[in-house]
Amino acid sequence: AVTGVQTCALPISAASGSDGSRIDGERMHDMDAATEAYEAYRRGTELLAAAHAHAAITPLERARDLEPDQGSIREALARAYFRAARFADAEVEFARALEIDPVNDYALFGLGLCRSRLGDPTGARGFLRRALAMRPDSAHYRDALDALGPEAG
């Protein structure tokens, strides 16, 4: 036995919220997961902003695994995959971001770029047109659509 050292084992169910209310173990775990997801997302987006797409993937995948219904995490992970030339993976994440937020014009833009890189200019045009319709002032969206050239047929 350890002598001279007192330990206090506070059961997780006895933790208190900022308003003095008790926080049960499940809510405490959810808060810990949300905090961990946020920190992983923040680290991933910092790496992405510093042009370290490959390194950004690991923390962003962790954030996605912890918070799978967060569109911002899905979009950031999609951008990292795209910049790492993992176009099929990027497409999956952009599609999920769009499911979560159907008016996410950037996810449409990303889907268009993925379809283009994966050899589907017709599919790319559809996504890019929808993105451009949502944000007609975007030079990036217009340039991406124009880069596909005229439609065949």
mmCIF file with all atom_site columns, N, CA, C and O in Angstrom, residues 20-50:
data_model
loop_
_atom_site.group_PDB
_atom_site.id
_atom_site.type_symbol
_atom_site.label_atom_id
_atom_site.label_alt_id
_atom_site.label_comp_id
_atom_site.label_asym_id
_atom_site.label_entity_id
_atom_site.label_seq_id
_atom_site.pdbx_PDB_ins_code
_atom_site.Cartn_x
_atom_site.Cartn_y
_atom_site.Cartn_z
_atom_site.occupancy
_atom_site.B_iso_or_equiv
_atom_site.pdbx_formal_charge
_atom_site.auth_seq_id
_atom_site.auth_comp_id
_atom_site.auth_asym_id
_atom_site.auth_atom_id
_atom_site.pdbx_PDB_model_num
ATOM 1   N N  . GLY A 1 20 ? -23.808 23.319 -12.154 1.00 0.00 ? 20 GLY A N  1
ATOM 2   C CA . GLY A 1 20 ? -23.920 22.596 -10.900 1.00 0.00 ? 20 GLY A CA 1
ATOM 3   C C  . GLY A 1 20 ? -24.673 21.279 -11.011 1.00 0.00 ? 20 GLY A C  1
ATOM 4   O O  . GLY A 1 20 ? -24.718 20.506 -10.078 1.00 0.00 ? 20 GLY A O  1
ATOM 5   N N  . SER A 1 21 ? -25.261 21.016 -12.172 1.00 0.00 ? 21 SER A N  1
ATOM 6   C CA . SER A 1 21 ? -25.999 19.766 -12.351 1.00 0.00 ? 21 SER A CA 1
ATOM 7   C C  . SER A 1 21 ? -25.031 18.609 -12.535 1.00 0.00 ? 21 SER A C  1
ATOM 8   O O  . SER A 1 21 ? -23.896 18.787 -12.946 1.00 0.00 ? 21 SER A O  1
ATOM 9   N N  . ARG A 1 22 ? -25.504 17.460 -12.210 1.00 0.00 ? 22 ARG A N  1
ATOM 10  C CA . ARG A 1 22 ? -24.675 16.274 -12.382 1.00 0.00 ? 22 ARG A CA 1
ATOM 11  C C  . ARG A 1 22 ? -24.596 15.905 -13.864 1.00 0.00 ? 22 ARG A C  1
ATOM 12  O O  . ARG A 1 22 ? -25.540 16.077 -14.607 1.00 0.00 ? 22 ARG A O  1
ATOM 13  N N  . ILE A 1 23 ? -23.434 15.367 -14.257 1.00 0.00 ? 23 ILE A N  1
ATOM 14  C CA . ILE A 1 23 ? -23.233 14.877 -15.617 1.00 0.00 ? 23 ILE A CA 1
ATOM 15  C C  . ILE A 1 23 ? -23.044 13.374 -15.508 1.00 0.00 ? 23 ILE A C  1
ATOM 16  O O  . ILE A 1 23 ? -22.142 12.913 -14.796 1.00 0.00 ? 23 ILE A O  1
ATOM 17  N N  . ASP A 1 24 ? -23.880 12.613 -16.169 1.00 0.00 ? 24 ASP A N  1
ATOM 18  C CA . ASP A 1 24 ? -23.733 11.163 -16.072 1.00 0.00 ? 24 ASP A CA 1
ATOM 19  C C  . ASP A 1 24 ? -22.552 10.699 -16.921 1.00 0.00 ? 24 ASP A C  1
ATOM 20  O O  . ASP A 1 24 ? -22.000 11.439 -17.716 1.00 0.00 ? 24 ASP A O  1
ATOM 21  N N  . GLY A 1 25 ? -22.145 9.457  -16.704 1.00 0.00 ? 25 GLY A N  1
ATOM 22  C CA . GLY A 1 25 ? -20.974 8.915  -17.379 1.00 0.00 ? 25 GLY A CA 1
ATOM 23  C C  . GLY A 1 25 ? -21.062 8.973  -18.885 1.00 0.00 ? 25 GLY A C  1
ATOM 24  O O  . GLY A 1 25 ? -20.087 9.287  -19.566 1.00 0.00 ? 25 GLY A O  1
ATOM 25  N N  . GLU A 1 26 ? -22.232 8.697  -19.430 1.00 0.00 ? 26 GLU A N  1
ATOM 26  C CA . GLU A 1 26 ? -22.395 8.708  -20.890 1.00 0.00 ? 26 GLU A CA 1
ATOM 27  C C  . GLU A 1 26 ? -22.222 10.115 -21.453 1.00 0.00 ? 26 GLU A C  1
ATOM 28  O O  . GLU A 1 26 ? -21.546 10.311 -22.451 1.00 0.00 ? 26 GLU A O  1
ATOM 29  N N  . ARG A 1 27 ? -22.819 11.099 -20.791 1.00 0.00 ? 27 ARG A N  1
ATOM 30  C CA . ARG A 1 27 ? -22.663 12.486 -21.265 1.00 0.00 ? 27 ARG A CA 1
ATOM 31  C C  . ARG A 1 27 ? -21.218 12.938 -21.147 1.00 0.00 ? 27 ARG A C  1
ATOM 32  O O  . ARG A 1 27 ? -20.717 13.660 -22.004 1.00 0.00 ? 27 ARG A O  1
ATOM 33  N N  . MET A 1 28 ? -20.539 12.538 -20.075 1.00 0.00 ? 28 MET A N  1
ATOM 34  C CA . MET A 1 28 ? -19.135 12.899 -19.890 1.00 0.00 ? 28 MET A CA 1
ATOM 35  C C  . MET A 1 28 ? -18.297 12.304 -21.020 1.00 0.00 ? 28 MET A C  1
ATOM 36  O O  . MET A 1 28 ? -17.450 12.975 -21.595 1.00 0.00 ? 28 MET A O  1
ATOM 37  N N  . HIS A 1 29 ? -18.556 11.051 -21.360 1.00 0.00 ? 29 HIS A N  1
ATOM 38  C CA . HIS A 1 29 ? -17.841 10.412 -22.461 1.00 0.00 ? 29 HIS A CA 1
ATOM 39  C C  . HIS A 1 29 ? -18.117 11.146 -23.772 1.00 0.00 ? 29 HIS A C  1
ATOM 40  O O  . HIS A 1 29 ? -17.200 11.381 -24.558 1.00 0.00 ? 29 HIS A O  1
ATOM 41  N N  . ASP A 1 30 ? -19.364 11.530 -24.005 1.00 0.00 ? 30 ASP A N  1
ATOM 42  C CA . ASP A 1 30 ? -19.708 12.267 -25.223 1.00 0.00 ? 30 ASP A CA 1
ATOM 43  C C  . ASP A 1 30 ? -18.972 13.602 -25.288 1.00 0.00 ? 30 ASP A C  1
ATOM 44  O O  . ASP A 1 30 ? -18.504 14.013 -26.347 1.00 0.00 ? 30 ASP A O  1
ATOM 45  N N  . MET A 1 31 ? -18.866 14.286 -24.130 1.00 0.00 ? 31 MET A N  1
ATOM 46  C CA . MET A 1 31 ? -18.143 15.558 -24.102 1.00 0.00 ? 31 MET A CA 1
ATOM 47  C C  . MET A 1 31 ? -16.666 15.335 -24.393 1.00 0.00 ? 31 MET A C  1
ATOM 48  O O  . MET A 1 31 ? -16.056 16.104 -25.128 1.00 0.00 ? 31 MET A O  1
ATOM 49  N N  . ASP A 1 32 ? -16.093 14.272 -23.820 1.00 0.00 ? 32 ASP A N  1
ATOM 50  C CA . ASP A 1 32 ? -14.690 13.969 -24.081 1.00 0.00 ? 32 ASP A CA 1
ATOM 51  C C  . ASP A 1 32 ? -14.467 13.663 -25.558 1.00 0.00 ? 32 ASP A C  1
ATOM 52  O O  . ASP A 1 32 ? -13.489 14.107 -26.149 1.00 0.00 ? 32 ASP A O  1
ATOM 53  N N  . ALA A 1 33 ? -15.367 12.901 -26.166 1.00 0.00 ? 33 ALA A N  1
ATOM 54  C CA . ALA A 1 33 ? -15.255 12.560 -27.586 1.00 0.00 ? 33 ALA A CA 1
ATOM 55  C C  . ALA A 1 33 ? -15.382 13.810 -28.443 1.00 0.00 ? 33 ALA A C  1
ATOM 56  O O  . ALA A 1 33 ? -14.644 13.984 -29.418 1.00 0.00 ? 33 ALA A O  1
ATOM 57  N N  . ALA A 1 34 ? -16.316 14.690 -28.094 1.00 0.00 ? 34 ALA A N  1
ATOM 58  C CA . ALA A 1 34 ? -16.494 15.924 -28.860 1.00 0.00 ? 34 ALA A CA 1
ATOM 59  C C  . ALA A 1 34 ? -15.250 16.807 -28.762 1.00 0.00 ? 34 ALA A C  1
ATOM 60  O O  . ALA A 1 34 ? -14.809 17.391 -29.755 1.00 0.00 ? 34 ALA A O  1
ATOM 61  N N  . THR A 1 35 ? -14.671 16.880 -27.563 1.00 0.00 ? 35 THR A N  1
ATOM 62  C CA . THR A 1 35 ? -13.452 17.669 -27.379 1.00 0.00 ? 35 THR A CA 1
ATOM 63  C C  . THR A 1 35 ? -12.306 17.061 -28.179 1.00 0.00 ? 35 THR A C  1
ATOM 64  O O  . THR A 1 35 ? -11.558 17.785 -28.853 1.00 0.00 ? 35 THR A O  1
ATOM 65  N N  . GLU A 1 36 ? -12.172 15.752 -28.117 1.00 0.00 ? 36 GLU A N  1
ATOM 66  C CA . GLU A 1 36 ? -11.117 15.079 -28.878 1.00 0.00 ? 36 GLU A CA 1
ATOM 67  C C  . GLU A 1 36 ? -11.326 15.275 -30.382 1.00 0.00 ? 36 GLU A C  1
ATOM 68  O O  . GLU A 1 36 ? -10.370 15.524 -31.119 1.00 0.00 ? 36 GLU A O  1
ATOM 69  N N  . ALA A 1 37 ? -12.569 15.183 -30.827 1.00 0.00 ? 37 ALA A N  1
ATOM 70  C CA . ALA A 1 37 ? -12.873 15.389 -32.254 1.00 0.00 ? 37 ALA A CA 1
ATOM 71  C C  . ALA A 1 37 ? -12.508 16.804 -32.679 1.00 0.00 ? 37 ALA A C  1
ATOM 72  O O  . ALA A 1 37 ? -11.906 17.012 -33.738 1.00 0.00 ? 37 ALA A O  1
ATOM 73  N N  . TYR A 1 38 ? -12.866 17.781 -31.844 1.00 0.00 ? 38 TYR A N  1
ATOM 74  C CA . TYR A 1 38 ? -12.544 19.170 -32.172 1.00 0.00 ? 38 TYR A CA 1
ATOM 75  C C  . TYR A 1 38 ? -11.035 19.373 -32.261 1.00 0.00 ? 38 TYR A C  1
ATOM 76  O O  . TYR A 1 38 ? -10.546 20.020 -33.193 1.00 0.00 ? 38 TYR A O  1
ATOM 77  N N  . GLU A 1 39 ? -10.295 18.847 -31.303 1.00 0.00 ? 39 GLU A N  1
ATOM 78  C CA . GLU A 1 39 ? -8.836  18.997 -31.315 1.00 0.00 ? 39 GLU A CA 1
ATOM 79  C C  . GLU A 1 39 ? -8.221  18.315 -32.545 1.00 0.00 ? 39 GLU A C  1
ATOM 80  O O  . GLU A 1 39 ? -7.302  18.856 -33.168 1.00 0.00 ? 39 GLU A O  1
ATOM 81  N N  . ALA A 1 40 ? -8.718  17.142 -32.900 1.00 0.00 ? 40 ALA A N  1
ATOM 82  C CA . ALA A 1 40 ? -8.217  16.439 -34.087 1.00 0.00 ? 40 ALA A CA 1
ATOM 83  C C  . ALA A 1 40 ? -8.554  17.233 -35.352 1.00 0.00 ? 40 ALA A C  1
ATOM 84  O O  . ALA A 1 40 ? -7.717  17.369 -36.258 1.00 0.00 ? 40 ALA A O  1
ATOM 85  N N  . TYR A 1 41 ? -9.768  17.769 -35.410 1.00 0.00 ? 41 TYR A N  1
ATOM 86  C CA . TYR A 1 41 ? -10.183 18.592 -36.554 1.00 0.00 ? 41 TYR A CA 1
ATOM 87  C C  . TYR A 1 41 ? -9.292  19.834 -36.665 1.00 0.00 ? 41 TYR A C  1
ATOM 88  O O  . TYR A 1 41 ? -8.807  20.167 -37.744 1.00 0.00 ? 41 TYR A O  1
ATOM 89  N N  . ARG A 1 42 ? -9.084  20.498 -35.544 1.00 0.00 ? 42 ARG A N  1
ATOM 90  C CA . ARG A 1 42 ? -8.257  21.710 -35.537 1.00 0.00 ? 42 ARG A CA 1
ATOM 91  C C  . ARG A 1 42 ? -6.838  21.392 -36.011 1.00 0.00 ? 42 ARG A C  1
ATOM 92  O O  . ARG A 1 42 ? -6.290  22.089 -36.858 1.00 0.00 ? 42 ARG A O  1
ATOM 93  N N  . ARG A 1 43 ? -6.271  20.305 -35.513 1.00 0.00 ? 43 ARG A N  1
ATOM 94  C CA . ARG A 1 43 ? -4.915  19.917 -35.925 1.00 0.00 ? 43 ARG A CA 1
ATOM 95  C C  . ARG A 1 43 ? -4.888  19.574 -37.421 1.00 0.00 ? 43 ARG A C  1
ATOM 96  O O  . ARG A 1 43 ? -3.974  19.975 -38.143 1.00 0.00 ? 43 ARG A O  1
ATOM 97  N N  . GLY A 1 44 ? -5.876  18.828 -37.868 1.00 0.00 ? 44 GLY A N  1
ATOM 98  C CA . GLY A 1 44 ? -5.941  18.459 -39.283 1.00 0.00 ? 44 GLY A CA 1
ATOM 99  C C  . GLY A 1 44 ? -6.066  19.658 -40.197 1.00 0.00 ? 44 GLY A C  1
ATOM 100 O O  . GLY A 1 44 ? -5.397  19.738 -41.233 1.00 0.00 ? 44 GLY A O  1
ATOM 101 N N  . THR A 1 45 ? -6.913  20.613 -39.824 1.00 0.00 ? 45 THR A N  1
ATOM 102 C CA . THR A 1 45 ? -7.083  21.795 -40.678 1.00 0.00 ? 45 THR A CA 1
ATOM 103 C C  . THR A 1 45 ? -5.843  22.684 -40.659 1.00 0.00 ? 45 THR A C  1
ATOM 104 O O  . THR A 1 45 ? -5.525  23.312 -41.670 1.00 0.00 ? 45 THR A O  1
ATOM 105 N N  . GLU A 1 46 ? -5.134  22.706 -39.528 1.00 0.00 ? 46 GLU A N  1
ATOM 106 C CA . GLU A 1 46 ? -3.865  23.444 -39.490 1.00 0.00 ? 46 GLU A CA 1
ATOM 107 C C  . GLU A 1 46 ? -2.859  22.823 -40.455 1.00 0.00 ? 46 GLU A C  1
ATOM 108 O O  . GLU A 1 46 ? -2.167  23.534 -41.185 1.00 0.00 ? 46 GLU A O  1
ATOM 109 N N  . LEU A 1 47 ? -2.757  21.506 -40.429 1.00 0.00 ? 47 LEU A N  1
ATOM 110 C CA . LEU A 1 47 ? -1.846  20.815 -41.348 1.00 0.00 ? 47 LEU A CA 1
ATOM 111 C C  . LEU A 1 47 ? -2.258  21.036 -42.800 1.00 0.00 ? 47 LEU A C  1
ATOM 112 O O  . LEU A 1 47 ? -1.404  21.251 -43.668 1.00 0.00 ? 47 LEU A O  1
ATOM 113 N N  . LEU A 1 48 ? -3.549  21.007 -43.048 1.00 0.00 ? 48 LEU A N  1
ATOM 114 C CA . LEU A 1 48 ? -4.056  21.235 -44.409 1.00 0.00 ? 48 LEU A CA 1
ATOM 115 C C  . LEU A 1 48 ? -3.712  22.650 -44.873 1.00 0.00 ? 48 LEU A C  1
ATOM 116 O O  . LEU A 1 48 ? -3.249  22.844 -45.999 1.00 0.00 ? 48 LEU A O  1
ATOM 117 N N  . ALA A 1 49 ? -3.899  23.630 -43.998 1.00 0.00 ? 49 ALA A N  1
ATOM 118 C CA . ALA A 1 49 ? -3.573  25.018 -44.334 1.00 0.00 ? 49 ALA A CA 1
ATOM 119 C C  . ALA A 1 49 ? -2.086  25.216 -44.585 1.00 0.00 ? 49 ALA A C  1
ATOM 120 O O  . ALA A 1 49 ? -1.695  26.090 -45.366 1.00 0.00 ? 49 ALA A O  1
ATOM 121 N N  . ALA A 1 50 ? -1.268  24.389 -43.953 1.00 0.00 ? 50 ALA A N  1
ATOM 122 C CA . ALA A 1 50 ? 0.186   24.465 -44.132 1.00 0.00 ? 50 ALA A CA 1
ATOM 123 C C  . ALA A 1 50 ? 0.658   23.590 -45.293 1.00 0.00 ? 50 ALA A C  1
ATOM 124 O O  . ALA A 1 50 ? 1.861   23.357 -45.433 1.00 0.00 ? 50 ALA A O  1
#
